[in-house]
Each structure stands twice: as C-alpha cells, then as structure tokens.
Amino acid sequence: MSLDPLPLVVLLGMMQFVFGGYVFIAIIQKQLAVASSRKGFITALCVTYVPFTYLMLLISFNIIDQIDELYFISFDGLRIILRFSFVLMTLLSSMHFLTVWRTDSKKILSSLHLRIKINNLLIIVSLISFFVIFFSFKTTAVGFILLLLHSIIAGLMLGGANTAMTWGHWYLVTPSLPKEPLVFLTSFLMKVIFINFLFFIFMMFLQYEVFSLSDSNALNYINNPALWLRFLVGIGLAFTLAFFAYKASTIHGMMSATGLLYLALGAILAGAFLSNALLFEIGIPT
C-alpha cells in the first residue's frame, strides 16, 4: 500500500469515529433513560470525542492543500467550506462538553434541550464534512453515494462499539444497574455490523471503482490480503465478539461483555482503518 494517502485515511477514520459517537449519544439520550440520567457516562464519551475534533482540525489544515493532486478537484471554495466545518465541529463539541459538565447546575449552558440541539448540530456538520470531502473527489454520482454510505456505516460501527464498551464500565461501579441498556447497545451494534457485511458483499459483486487509480489492478484486487483481513477482522471477528457480548449482557455477565466489547472495538478500529486505506488502494469502498 502507498503511504501517500495515509493522512487522509487517518482523517476519514477520525471523522467516522466522531460522527458515529455523536449519533449514539443522540440515540442513548432519546432511548435509554438510565444512560441519559448518568452524567458521568455522557461526560466520558465527550472526553473521548472532543480531542478528536481538535486533532481533525489540526490535520485538515496540514493536508487539505497537499492532497489536491492525489484525489481532489482543486477548488478553493470547497477547501474553505471544509476548514470552516472542522472549526465549527471543534466549537460545537466544546460547547456540548460544557453543557454535559454543567448538567443540573441550573446555570447557563446546562440545559438538556440545548445539549440535544448542539449534539444534533454536530451530527449535521459531520455529514456536511463528508459531503464536502466526497464531492471534492474525482468520482461519479454513484461513487459519491457509495462513499457516503461507506463512511456512515463505518461511523456507526465505531460509535456503537465505543458507546457500548464505555457503558459496560458503569456496571463495575454500580452492579445493580439494569441490563437493558447494554443489551440494546450490543444488539444495535450487531445490526450495524451485519449491514456492513451486506455492503461488503454488495461491493464485491458490484466491483464499482468510485475513482480510478492509475496503479490499481481491478482484476487482482480480490487477492489483496488486506481486503480479506479487513473482512475477517473488521466484520467477521467484530460480529462474533459483539454477539457474545450481547449474549453475556442478557444474563447480566457485564464484566465479560465489557471485555468482549474492548476486543470488538479494537477489531472494528482495525477494520475501519484498513477499509479507508483500501479505498485508495483498489478504489472500492468496503
């Protein structure tokens, strides 16, 4: 694999992680009353995602001007919009963290309604960032849609695994917590991984290159060991671990479930990184 697109691979991975993370914060605040009532849980998630928004901003300023020649249509307006979206994400994530930190303080930036609105704005800005990056790619309309679907699915897998793993820690502190939140999160994670499996199979049959690479060989990409490592670890192993974590959570085996979710998150992270790298190796989202 070429190292030229590595900064973009890392940037996309962080964008997917942050997007999926805030999507799951929105889900748990709406669906899980127990999780929503625990300030420390949401705070722990925010502490994870806020630094990533600052790293994304830093990386974006360093690489946007360097990658035009590789994969982008050179257009100053798009670069300005992309930089602005990363600045906005940084500001919104910091504001969101403050609203979580000041929960129940009855002061400014402590409203749950405001927190939910900021969280939704973060999701929207994340999607806009994906739109701008993929619109900048030298690809077709079909390629644009496939790239967007690829990143949304990857983000939901990353966010789901991190959210479930983080929530599992609360059972170590309060064993009497009900099992339903972790059962819900692990079940949701399994469904997202299965959707990723279907997307992978679909792309293998479709064999649609979202953009042409001069050094790619469409006839031999199926023999690329990184492709199957991505499938076996990032999808197969991740689903197996999530399934056993789900089974453990249904019988209140929360320590086992949390340990399995650690491994699942590692497998999903590895799979997402390989998938983003393969995008610039074979030109096909996986």
PDB file of C-alpha atoms in Angstrom:
ATOM      1  CA  MET A   1       0.000   0.000   0.000  1.00  0.00           C
ATOM      2  CA  SER A   2       1.147   3.540  -0.737  1.00  0.00           C
ATOM      3  CA  LEU A   3       1.732   5.849   2.231  1.00  0.00           C
ATOM      4  CA  ASP A   4       0.727   8.978   0.286  1.00  0.00           C
ATOM      5  CA  PRO A   5      -2.963   8.886   1.328  1.00  0.00           C
ATOM      6  CA  LEU A   6      -2.180   7.974   4.966  1.00  0.00           C
ATOM      7  CA  PRO A   7      -3.086  11.427   6.406  1.00  0.00           C
ATOM      8  CA  LEU A   8      -6.417  11.312   4.567  1.00  0.00           C
ATOM      9  CA  VAL A   9      -7.032   7.743   5.769  1.00  0.00           C
ATOM     10  CA  VAL A  10      -6.473   8.872   9.371  1.00  0.00           C
ATOM     11  CA  LEU A  11      -8.644  11.976   8.918  1.00  0.00           C
ATOM     12  CA  LEU A  12     -11.534   9.947   7.487  1.00  0.00           C
ATOM     13  CA  GLY A  13     -11.239   7.451  10.332  1.00  0.00           C
ATOM     14  CA  MET A  14     -11.438  10.190  12.953  1.00  0.00           C
ATOM     15  CA  MET A  15     -14.392  11.805  11.173  1.00  0.00           C
ATOM     16  CA  GLN A  16     -16.220   8.468  11.126  1.00  0.00           C
ATOM     17  CA  PHE A  17     -15.448   7.867  14.812  1.00  0.00           C
ATOM     18  CA  VAL A  18     -16.701  11.305  15.883  1.00  0.00           C
ATOM     19  CA  PHE A  19     -19.791  11.151  13.664  1.00  0.00           C
ATOM     20  CA  GLY A  20     -20.801   7.719  14.960  1.00  0.00           C
ATOM     21  CA  GLY A  21     -20.060   8.739  18.528  1.00  0.00           C
ATOM     22  CA  TYR A  22     -22.408  11.710  18.494  1.00  0.00           C
ATOM     23  CA  VAL A  23     -25.080   9.699  16.676  1.00  0.00           C
ATOM     24  CA  PHE A  24     -25.038   7.191  19.533  1.00  0.00           C
ATOM     25  CA  ILE A  25     -25.087   9.944  22.144  1.00  0.00           C
ATOM     26  CA  ALA A  26     -28.270  11.174  20.448  1.00  0.00           C
ATOM     27  CA  ILE A  27     -29.694   7.645  20.476  1.00  0.00           C
ATOM     28  CA  ILE A  28     -28.998   6.962  24.148  1.00  0.00           C
ATOM     29  CA  GLN A  29     -30.338  10.354  25.224  1.00  0.00           C
ATOM     30  CA  LYS A  30     -33.588   9.548  23.439  1.00  0.00           C
ATOM     31  CA  GLN A  31     -33.908   5.799  24.012  1.00  0.00           C
ATOM     32  CA  LEU A  32     -32.133   4.934  27.267  1.00  0.00           C
ATOM     33  CA  ALA A  33     -33.455   6.712  30.353  1.00  0.00           C
ATOM     34  CA  VAL A  34     -30.885   5.047  32.626  1.00  0.00           C
ATOM     35  CA  ALA A  35     -27.926   6.039  30.492  1.00  0.00           C
ATOM     36  CA  SER A  36     -29.242   9.554  29.961  1.00  0.00           C
ATOM     37  CA  SER A  37     -29.534  10.135  33.693  1.00  0.00           C
ATOM     38  CA  ARG A  38     -25.875   9.316  34.364  1.00  0.00           C
ATOM     39  CA  LYS A  39     -23.830  12.465  33.823  1.00  0.00           C
ATOM     40  CA  GLY A  40     -20.520  10.609  34.129  1.00  0.00           C
ATOM     41  CA  PHE A  41     -21.353   8.300  31.217  1.00  0.00           C
ATOM     42  CA  ILE A  42     -22.064  11.113  28.758  1.00  0.00           C
ATOM     43  CA  THR A  43     -19.057  13.047  30.103  1.00  0.00           C
ATOM     44  CA  ALA A  44     -16.783  10.065  29.467  1.00  0.00           C
ATOM     45  CA  LEU A  45     -17.973   9.868  25.870  1.00  0.00           C
ATOM     46  CA  CYS A  46     -17.487  13.606  25.344  1.00  0.00           C
ATOM     47  CA  VAL A  47     -13.974  13.451  26.809  1.00  0.00           C
ATOM     48  CA  THR A  48     -13.246  10.860  24.103  1.00  0.00           C
ATOM     49  CA  TYR A  49     -14.686  12.794  21.163  1.00  0.00           C
ATOM     50  CA  VAL A  50     -13.713  16.412  21.883  1.00  0.00           C
ATOM     51  CA  PRO A  51      -9.923  15.851  21.470  1.00  0.00           C
ATOM     52  CA  PHE A  52     -10.590  14.117  18.157  1.00  0.00           C
ATOM     53  CA  THR A  53     -12.355  17.202  16.789  1.00  0.00           C
ATOM     54  CA  TYR A  54      -9.251  19.278  17.630  1.00  0.00           C
ATOM     55  CA  LEU A  55      -6.992  16.681  16.003  1.00  0.00           C
ATOM     56  CA  MET A  56      -9.216  16.676  12.917  1.00  0.00           C
ATOM     57  CA  LEU A  57      -8.929  20.451  12.693  1.00  0.00           C
ATOM     58  CA  LEU A  58      -5.148  20.302  13.021  1.00  0.00           C
ATOM     59  CA  ILE A  59      -4.765  17.545  10.424  1.00  0.00           C
ATOM     60  CA  SER A  60      -7.171  19.201   7.997  1.00  0.00           C
ATOM     61  CA  PHE A  61      -5.134  22.413   7.902  1.00  0.00           C
ATOM     62  CA  ASN A  62      -1.989  20.404   7.243  1.00  0.00           C
ATOM     63  CA  ILE A  63      -3.207  18.103   4.486  1.00  0.00           C
ATOM     64  CA  ILE A  64      -6.029  19.781   2.545  1.00  0.00           C
ATOM     65  CA  ASP A  65      -3.594  21.749   0.393  1.00  0.00           C
ATOM     66  CA  GLN A  66      -1.371  18.691  -0.105  1.00  0.00           C
ATOM     67  CA  ILE A  67      -3.942  16.193  -1.397  1.00  0.00           C
ATOM     68  CA  ASP A  68      -5.477  18.113  -4.309  1.00  0.00           C
ATOM     69  CA  GLU A  69      -3.080  16.485  -6.752  1.00  0.00           C
ATOM     70  CA  LEU A  70      -3.870  12.987  -5.493  1.00  0.00           C
ATOM     71  CA  TYR A  71      -7.637  12.638  -5.338  1.00  0.00           C
ATOM     72  CA  PHE A  72      -9.333  16.046  -5.232  1.00  0.00           C
ATOM     73  CA  ILE A  73     -10.687  18.511  -7.697  1.00  0.00           C
ATOM     74  CA  SER A  74      -8.794  21.699  -6.932  1.00  0.00           C
ATOM     75  CA  PHE A  75     -11.404  24.236  -5.822  1.00  0.00           C
ATOM     76  CA  ASP A  76     -10.684  26.901  -3.221  1.00  0.00           C
ATOM     77  CA  GLY A  77     -14.340  27.236  -2.214  1.00  0.00           C
ATOM     78  CA  LEU A  78     -14.592  23.602  -1.130  1.00  0.00           C
ATOM     79  CA  ARG A  79     -11.405  23.832   0.929  1.00  0.00           C
ATOM     80  CA  ILE A  80     -12.761  26.921   2.707  1.00  0.00           C
ATOM     81  CA  ILE A  81     -16.067  25.169   3.475  1.00  0.00           C
ATOM     82  CA  LEU A  82     -14.250  22.072   4.734  1.00  0.00           C
ATOM     83  CA  ARG A  83     -11.975  24.080   7.021  1.00  0.00           C
ATOM     84  CA  PHE A  84     -14.926  26.042   8.343  1.00  0.00           C
ATOM     85  CA  SER A  85     -16.836  22.819   9.075  1.00  0.00           C
ATOM     86  CA  PHE A  86     -13.911  21.474  11.119  1.00  0.00           C
ATOM     87  CA  VAL A  87     -13.666  24.744  13.057  1.00  0.00           C
ATOM     88  CA  LEU A  88     -17.414  24.610  13.699  1.00  0.00           C
ATOM     89  CA  MET A  89     -17.203  20.978  14.869  1.00  0.00           C
ATOM     90  CA  THR A  90     -14.460  21.921  17.324  1.00  0.00           C
ATOM     91  CA  LEU A  91     -16.525  24.774  18.766  1.00  0.00           C
ATOM     92  CA  LEU A  92     -19.723  22.730  18.957  1.00  0.00           C
ATOM     93  CA  SER A  93     -18.020  19.741  20.597  1.00  0.00           C
ATOM     94  CA  SER A  94     -16.535  22.060  23.237  1.00  0.00           C
ATOM     95  CA  MET A  95     -19.947  23.636  23.865  1.00  0.00           C
ATOM     96  CA  HIS A  96     -21.543  20.197  24.059  1.00  0.00           C
ATOM     97  CA  PHE A  97     -18.971  19.115  26.641  1.00  0.00           C
ATOM     98  CA  LEU A  98     -19.749  22.221  28.730  1.00  0.00           C
ATOM     99  CA  THR A  99     -23.488  21.512  28.642  1.00  0.00           C
ATOM    100  CA  VAL A 100     -22.816  17.962  29.851  1.00  0.00           C
ATOM    101  CA  TRP A 101     -20.389  19.121  32.529  1.00  0.00           C
ATOM    102  CA  ARG A 102     -22.815  21.734  33.868  1.00  0.00           C
ATOM    103  CA  THR A 103     -25.853  19.424  33.924  1.00  0.00           C
ATOM    104  CA  ASP A 104     -28.145  20.113  36.919  1.00  0.00           C
ATOM    105  CA  SER A 105     -26.207  23.283  37.799  1.00  0.00           C
ATOM    106  CA  LYS A 106     -29.171  25.499  36.778  1.00  0.00           C
ATOM    107  CA  LYS A 107     -26.797  27.938  35.118  1.00  0.00           C
ATOM    108  CA  ILE A 108     -26.001  28.959  31.566  1.00  0.00           C
ATOM    109  CA  LEU A 109     -25.099  26.089  29.187  1.00  0.00           C
ATOM    110  CA  SER A 110     -26.711  23.495  31.459  1.00  0.00           C
ATOM    111  CA  SER A 111     -29.977  22.844  29.614  1.00  0.00           C
ATOM    112  CA  LEU A 112     -30.655  19.296  28.375  1.00  0.00           C
ATOM    113  CA  HIS A 113     -32.635  20.776  25.486  1.00  0.00           C
ATOM    114  CA  LEU A 114     -29.609  22.873  24.466  1.00  0.00           C
ATOM    115  CA  ARG A 115     -27.323  19.832  24.767  1.00  0.00           C
ATOM    116  CA  ILE A 116     -29.526  17.791  22.444  1.00  0.00           C
ATOM    117  CA  LYS A 117     -29.662  20.634  19.895  1.00  0.00           C
ATOM    118  CA  ILE A 118     -25.869  21.005  19.902  1.00  0.00           C
ATOM    119  CA  ASN A 119     -25.486  17.238  19.559  1.00  0.00           C
ATOM    120  CA  ASN A 120     -27.796  17.227  16.537  1.00  0.00           C
ATOM    121  CA  LEU A 121     -25.855  20.117  15.016  1.00  0.00           C
ATOM    122  CA  LEU A 122     -22.634  18.136  15.450  1.00  0.00           C
ATOM    123  CA  ILE A 123     -24.143  15.240  13.506  1.00  0.00           C
ATOM    124  CA  ILE A 124     -25.294  17.586  10.728  1.00  0.00           C
ATOM    125  CA  VAL A 125     -21.902  19.321  10.474  1.00  0.00           C
ATOM    126  CA  SER A 126     -20.173  15.926  10.401  1.00  0.00           C
ATOM    127  CA  LEU A 127     -22.365  14.889   7.479  1.00  0.00           C
ATOM    128  CA  ILE A 128     -21.649  18.170   5.705  1.00  0.00           C
ATOM    129  CA  SER A 129     -17.916  17.497   6.115  1.00  0.00           C
ATOM    130  CA  PHE A 130     -18.350  14.085   4.487  1.00  0.00           C
ATOM    131  CA  PHE A 131     -20.395  15.676   1.705  1.00  0.00           C
ATOM    132  CA  VAL A 132     -17.715  18.279   1.003  1.00  0.00           C
ATOM    133  CA  ILE A 133     -14.820  15.803   1.002  1.00  0.00           C
ATOM    134  CA  PHE A 134     -16.580  13.273  -1.205  1.00  0.00           C
ATOM    135  CA  PHE A 135     -17.972  15.955  -3.505  1.00  0.00           C
ATOM    136  CA  SER A 136     -14.369  17.031  -3.964  1.00  0.00           C
ATOM    137  CA  PHE A 137     -13.318  13.555  -5.088  1.00  0.00           C
ATOM    138  CA  LYS A 138     -12.957  12.943  -8.796  1.00  0.00           C
ATOM    139  CA  THR A 139     -15.847  10.479  -8.856  1.00  0.00           C
ATOM    140  CA  THR A 140     -19.351   9.925 -10.214  1.00  0.00           C
ATOM    141  CA  ALA A 141     -22.726  10.446  -8.536  1.00  0.00           C
ATOM    142  CA  VAL A 142     -22.894   6.711  -7.790  1.00  0.00           C
ATOM    143  CA  GLY A 143     -19.374   6.832  -6.375  1.00  0.00           C
ATOM    144  CA  PHE A 144     -20.345   9.780  -4.165  1.00  0.00           C
ATOM    145  CA  ILE A 145     -23.321   7.868  -2.714  1.00  0.00           C
ATOM    146  CA  LEU A 146     -21.231   4.741  -2.098  1.00  0.00           C
ATOM    147  CA  LEU A 147     -18.506   6.761  -0.361  1.00  0.00           C
ATOM    148  CA  LEU A 148     -21.100   8.424   1.860  1.00  0.00           C
ATOM    149  CA  LEU A 149     -22.748   5.106   2.758  1.00  0.00           C
ATOM    150  CA  HIS A 150     -19.338   3.597   3.499  1.00  0.00           C
ATOM    151  CA  SER A 151     -18.427   6.325   5.983  1.00  0.00           C
ATOM    152  CA  ILE A 152     -21.850   6.392   7.661  1.00  0.00           C
ATOM    153  CA  ILE A 153     -21.768   2.618   8.255  1.00  0.00           C
ATOM    154  CA  ALA A 154     -18.158   2.744   9.473  1.00  0.00           C
ATOM    155  CA  GLY A 155     -19.025   5.621  11.808  1.00  0.00           C
ATOM    156  CA  LEU A 156     -21.997   3.783  13.301  1.00  0.00           C
ATOM    157  CA  MET A 157     -19.840   0.711  13.928  1.00  0.00           C
ATOM    158  CA  LEU A 158     -17.117   2.745  15.634  1.00  0.00           C
ATOM    159  CA  GLY A 159     -19.540   4.854  17.643  1.00  0.00           C
ATOM    160  CA  GLY A 160     -21.651   1.865  18.625  1.00  0.00           C
ATOM    161  CA  ALA A 161     -18.690  -0.190  19.834  1.00  0.00           C
ATOM    162  CA  ASN A 162     -17.208   2.695  21.831  1.00  0.00           C
ATOM    163  CA  THR A 163     -20.559   3.625  23.395  1.00  0.00           C
ATOM    164  CA  ALA A 164     -21.357   0.048  24.409  1.00  0.00           C
ATOM    165  CA  MET A 165     -17.863  -0.537  25.785  1.00  0.00           C
ATOM    166  CA  THR A 166     -17.976   2.707  27.797  1.00  0.00           C
ATOM    167  CA  TRP A 167     -21.422   1.935  29.217  1.00  0.00           C
ATOM    168  CA  GLY A 168     -20.211  -1.519  30.270  1.00  0.00           C
ATOM    169  CA  HIS A 169     -17.817   0.127  32.738  1.00  0.00           C
ATOM    170  CA  TRP A 170     -20.725   1.547  34.727  1.00  0.00           C
ATOM    171  CA  TYR A 171     -21.730  -1.947  35.809  1.00  0.00           C
ATOM    172  CA  LEU A 172     -18.342  -2.296  37.506  1.00  0.00           C
ATOM    173  CA  VAL A 173     -19.235   0.696  39.696  1.00  0.00           C
ATOM    174  CA  THR A 174     -22.974   0.010  40.061  1.00  0.00           C
ATOM    175  CA  PRO A 175     -23.663  -3.714  39.515  1.00  0.00           C
ATOM    176  CA  SER A 176     -27.362  -3.201  40.249  1.00  0.00           C
ATOM    177  CA  LEU A 177     -27.919  -1.260  37.011  1.00  0.00           C
ATOM    178  CA  PRO A 178     -30.465  -2.927  34.720  1.00  0.00           C
ATOM    179  CA  LYS A 179     -29.142  -4.990  31.830  1.00  0.00           C
ATOM    180  CA  GLU A 180     -31.431  -3.446  29.191  1.00  0.00           C
ATOM    181  CA  PRO A 181     -29.163  -0.553  28.129  1.00  0.00           C
ATOM    182  CA  LEU A 182     -26.208  -2.823  27.313  1.00  0.00           C
ATOM    183  CA  VAL A 183     -28.485  -5.392  25.675  1.00  0.00           C
ATOM    184  CA  PHE A 184     -29.889  -2.611  23.484  1.00  0.00           C
ATOM    185  CA  LEU A 185     -26.444  -1.236  22.563  1.00  0.00           C
ATOM    186  CA  THR A 186     -24.883  -4.615  21.745  1.00  0.00           C
ATOM    187  CA  SER A 187     -27.950  -5.639  19.735  1.00  0.00           C
ATOM    188  CA  PHE A 188     -27.802  -2.359  17.786  1.00  0.00           C
ATOM    189  CA  LEU A 189     -24.073  -2.871  17.177  1.00  0.00           C
ATOM    190  CA  MET A 190     -24.671  -6.358  15.786  1.00  0.00           C
ATOM    191  CA  LYS A 191     -27.253  -4.979  13.347  1.00  0.00           C
ATOM    192  CA  VAL A 192     -24.855  -2.289  12.104  1.00  0.00           C
ATOM    193  CA  ILE A 193     -22.051  -4.827  11.621  1.00  0.00           C
ATOM    194  CA  PHE A 194     -24.444  -7.055   9.670  1.00  0.00           C
ATOM    195  CA  ILE A 195     -25.348  -4.090   7.443  1.00  0.00           C
ATOM    196  CA  ASN A 196     -21.620  -3.576   6.864  1.00  0.00           C
ATOM    197  CA  PHE A 197     -21.367  -7.270   5.898  1.00  0.00           C
ATOM    198  CA  LEU A 198     -24.145  -6.813   3.318  1.00  0.00           C
ATOM    199  CA  PHE A 199     -22.448  -3.663   1.995  1.00  0.00           C
ATOM    200  CA  PHE A 200     -19.135  -5.526   1.648  1.00  0.00           C
ATOM    201  CA  ILE A 201     -20.763  -8.408  -0.274  1.00  0.00           C
ATOM    202  CA  PHE A 202     -22.652  -5.936  -2.461  1.00  0.00           C
ATOM    203  CA  MET A 203     -19.444  -4.083  -3.339  1.00  0.00           C
ATOM    204  CA  MET A 204     -17.617  -7.325  -4.102  1.00  0.00           C
ATOM    205  CA  PHE A 205     -20.334  -8.233  -6.606  1.00  0.00           C
ATOM    206  CA  LEU A 206     -20.698  -4.715  -7.987  1.00  0.00           C
ATOM    207  CA  GLN A 207     -16.920  -4.154  -8.316  1.00  0.00           C
ATOM    208  CA  TYR A 208     -17.559  -0.439  -8.804  1.00  0.00           C
ATOM    209  CA  GLU A 209     -14.476   1.738  -8.504  1.00  0.00           C
ATOM    210  CA  VAL A 210     -15.525   5.073  -7.036  1.00  0.00           C
ATOM    211  CA  PHE A 211     -12.493   6.642  -8.687  1.00  0.00           C
ATOM    212  CA  SER A 212      -9.848   5.228 -10.976  1.00  0.00           C
ATOM    213  CA  LEU A 213      -6.332   4.770  -9.670  1.00  0.00           C
ATOM    214  CA  SER A 214      -3.509   4.579 -12.164  1.00  0.00           C
ATOM    215  CA  ASP A 215      -1.676   1.826 -10.276  1.00  0.00           C
ATOM    216  CA  SER A 216      -4.726  -0.291  -9.359  1.00  0.00           C
ATOM    217  CA  ASN A 217      -5.480  -3.652 -10.941  1.00  0.00           C
ATOM    218  CA  ALA A 218      -9.195  -4.373 -10.817  1.00  0.00           C
ATOM    219  CA  LEU A 219      -8.618  -7.993 -11.829  1.00  0.00           C
ATOM    220  CA  ASN A 220      -6.339  -8.761  -8.880  1.00  0.00           C
ATOM    221  CA  TYR A 221      -7.823  -6.723  -6.022  1.00  0.00           C
ATOM    222  CA  ILE A 222      -9.728  -9.785  -4.809  1.00  0.00           C
ATOM    223  CA  ASN A 223      -6.371 -11.394  -3.982  1.00  0.00           C
ATOM    224  CA  ASN A 224      -5.267  -8.484  -1.817  1.00  0.00           C
ATOM    225  CA  PRO A 225      -4.619  -9.921   1.690  1.00  0.00           C
ATOM    226  CA  ALA A 226      -5.514  -6.575   3.301  1.00  0.00           C
ATOM    227  CA  LEU A 227      -9.003  -6.846   1.799  1.00  0.00           C
ATOM    228  CA  TRP A 228      -9.673 -10.185   3.461  1.00  0.00           C
ATOM    229  CA  LEU A 229      -8.021  -9.098   6.684  1.00  0.00           C
ATOM    230  CA  ARG A 230     -10.448  -6.192   6.679  1.00  0.00           C
ATOM    231  CA  PHE A 231     -13.346  -8.622   6.155  1.00  0.00           C
ATOM    232  CA  LEU A 232     -12.290 -11.320   8.635  1.00  0.00           C
ATOM    233  CA  VAL A 233     -11.214  -8.959  11.434  1.00  0.00           C
ATOM    234  CA  GLY A 234     -13.275  -5.811  10.867  1.00  0.00           C
ATOM    235  CA  ILE A 235     -16.538  -7.627  10.117  1.00  0.00           C
ATOM    236  CA  GLY A 236     -16.340 -11.354  10.925  1.00  0.00           C
ATOM    237  CA  LEU A 237     -14.438 -11.160  14.211  1.00  0.00           C
ATOM    238  CA  ALA A 238     -16.215  -7.949  15.233  1.00  0.00           C
ATOM    239  CA  PHE A 239     -19.655  -9.534  14.741  1.00  0.00           C
ATOM    240  CA  THR A 240     -18.647 -12.666  16.668  1.00  0.00           C
ATOM    241  CA  LEU A 241     -17.383 -10.611  19.610  1.00  0.00           C
ATOM    242  CA  ALA A 242     -20.467  -8.373  19.580  1.00  0.00           C
ATOM    243  CA  PHE A 243     -22.713 -11.449  19.502  1.00  0.00           C
ATOM    244  CA  PHE A 244     -21.054 -12.992  22.551  1.00  0.00           C
ATOM    245  CA  ALA A 245     -21.121  -9.599  24.309  1.00  0.00           C
ATOM    246  CA  TYR A 246     -24.862  -9.472  23.612  1.00  0.00           C
ATOM    247  CA  LYS A 247     -25.348 -12.979  24.982  1.00  0.00           C
ATOM    248  CA  ALA A 248     -23.300 -12.134  28.090  1.00  0.00           C
ATOM    249  CA  SER A 249     -25.302  -8.950  28.698  1.00  0.00           C
ATOM    250  CA  THR A 250     -28.626 -10.831  28.544  1.00  0.00           C
ATOM    251  CA  ILE A 251     -27.544 -12.959  31.538  1.00  0.00           C
ATOM    252  CA  HIS A 252     -26.020  -9.951  33.340  1.00  0.00           C
ATOM    253  CA  GLY A 253     -22.442 -11.046  32.663  1.00  0.00           C
ATOM    254  CA  MET A 254     -21.380  -7.422  32.343  1.00  0.00           C
ATOM    255  CA  MET A 255     -17.669  -7.866  33.072  1.00  0.00           C
ATOM    256  CA  SER A 256     -17.426 -10.461  30.306  1.00  0.00           C
ATOM    257  CA  ALA A 257     -19.488  -8.308  27.950  1.00  0.00           C
ATOM    258  CA  THR A 258     -17.290  -5.259  28.570  1.00  0.00           C
ATOM    259  CA  GLY A 259     -14.117  -7.247  27.919  1.00  0.00           C
ATOM    260  CA  LEU A 260     -15.557  -8.621  24.686  1.00  0.00           C
ATOM    261  CA  LEU A 261     -16.570  -5.111  23.628  1.00  0.00           C
ATOM    262  CA  TYR A 262     -12.982  -3.931  24.182  1.00  0.00           C
ATOM    263  CA  LEU A 263     -11.869  -6.564  21.685  1.00  0.00           C
ATOM    264  CA  ALA A 264     -14.750  -5.730  19.329  1.00  0.00           C
ATOM    265  CA  LEU A 265     -13.791  -2.052  19.335  1.00  0.00           C
ATOM    266  CA  GLY A 266     -10.188  -2.979  18.505  1.00  0.00           C
ATOM    267  CA  ALA A 267     -11.321  -5.206  15.637  1.00  0.00           C
ATOM    268  CA  ILE A 268     -13.651  -2.520  14.285  1.00  0.00           C
ATOM    269  CA  LEU A 269     -10.937   0.157  14.524  1.00  0.00           C
ATOM    270  CA  ALA A 270      -8.516  -2.078  12.613  1.00  0.00           C
ATOM    271  CA  GLY A 271     -11.182  -2.880  10.031  1.00  0.00           C
ATOM    272  CA  ALA A 272     -12.141   0.765   9.549  1.00  0.00           C
ATOM    273  CA  PHE A 273      -8.502   1.801   9.080  1.00  0.00           C
ATOM    274  CA  LEU A 274      -7.925  -0.987   6.538  1.00  0.00           C
ATOM    275  CA  SER A 275     -11.170  -0.129   4.746  1.00  0.00           C
ATOM    276  CA  ASN A 276     -10.191   3.530   4.397  1.00  0.00           C
ATOM    277  CA  ALA A 277      -6.685   2.566   3.242  1.00  0.00           C
ATOM    278  CA  LEU A 278      -8.088   0.084   0.692  1.00  0.00           C
ATOM    279  CA  LEU A 279     -10.282   2.835  -0.692  1.00  0.00           C
ATOM    280  CA  PHE A 280      -7.120   4.465  -2.071  1.00  0.00           C
ATOM    281  CA  GLU A 281      -5.523   1.149  -2.976  1.00  0.00           C
ATOM    282  CA  ILE A 282      -8.273  -0.535  -5.010  1.00  0.00           C
ATOM    283  CA  GLY A 283     -10.760   2.335  -5.389  1.00  0.00           C
ATOM    284  CA  ILE A 284     -13.639   0.329  -3.906  1.00  0.00           C
ATOM    285  CA  PRO A 285     -15.420   1.112  -0.601  1.00  0.00           C
ATOM    286  CA  THR A 286     -15.591  -1.942   1.631  1.00  0.00           C
TER     287      THR A 286
END
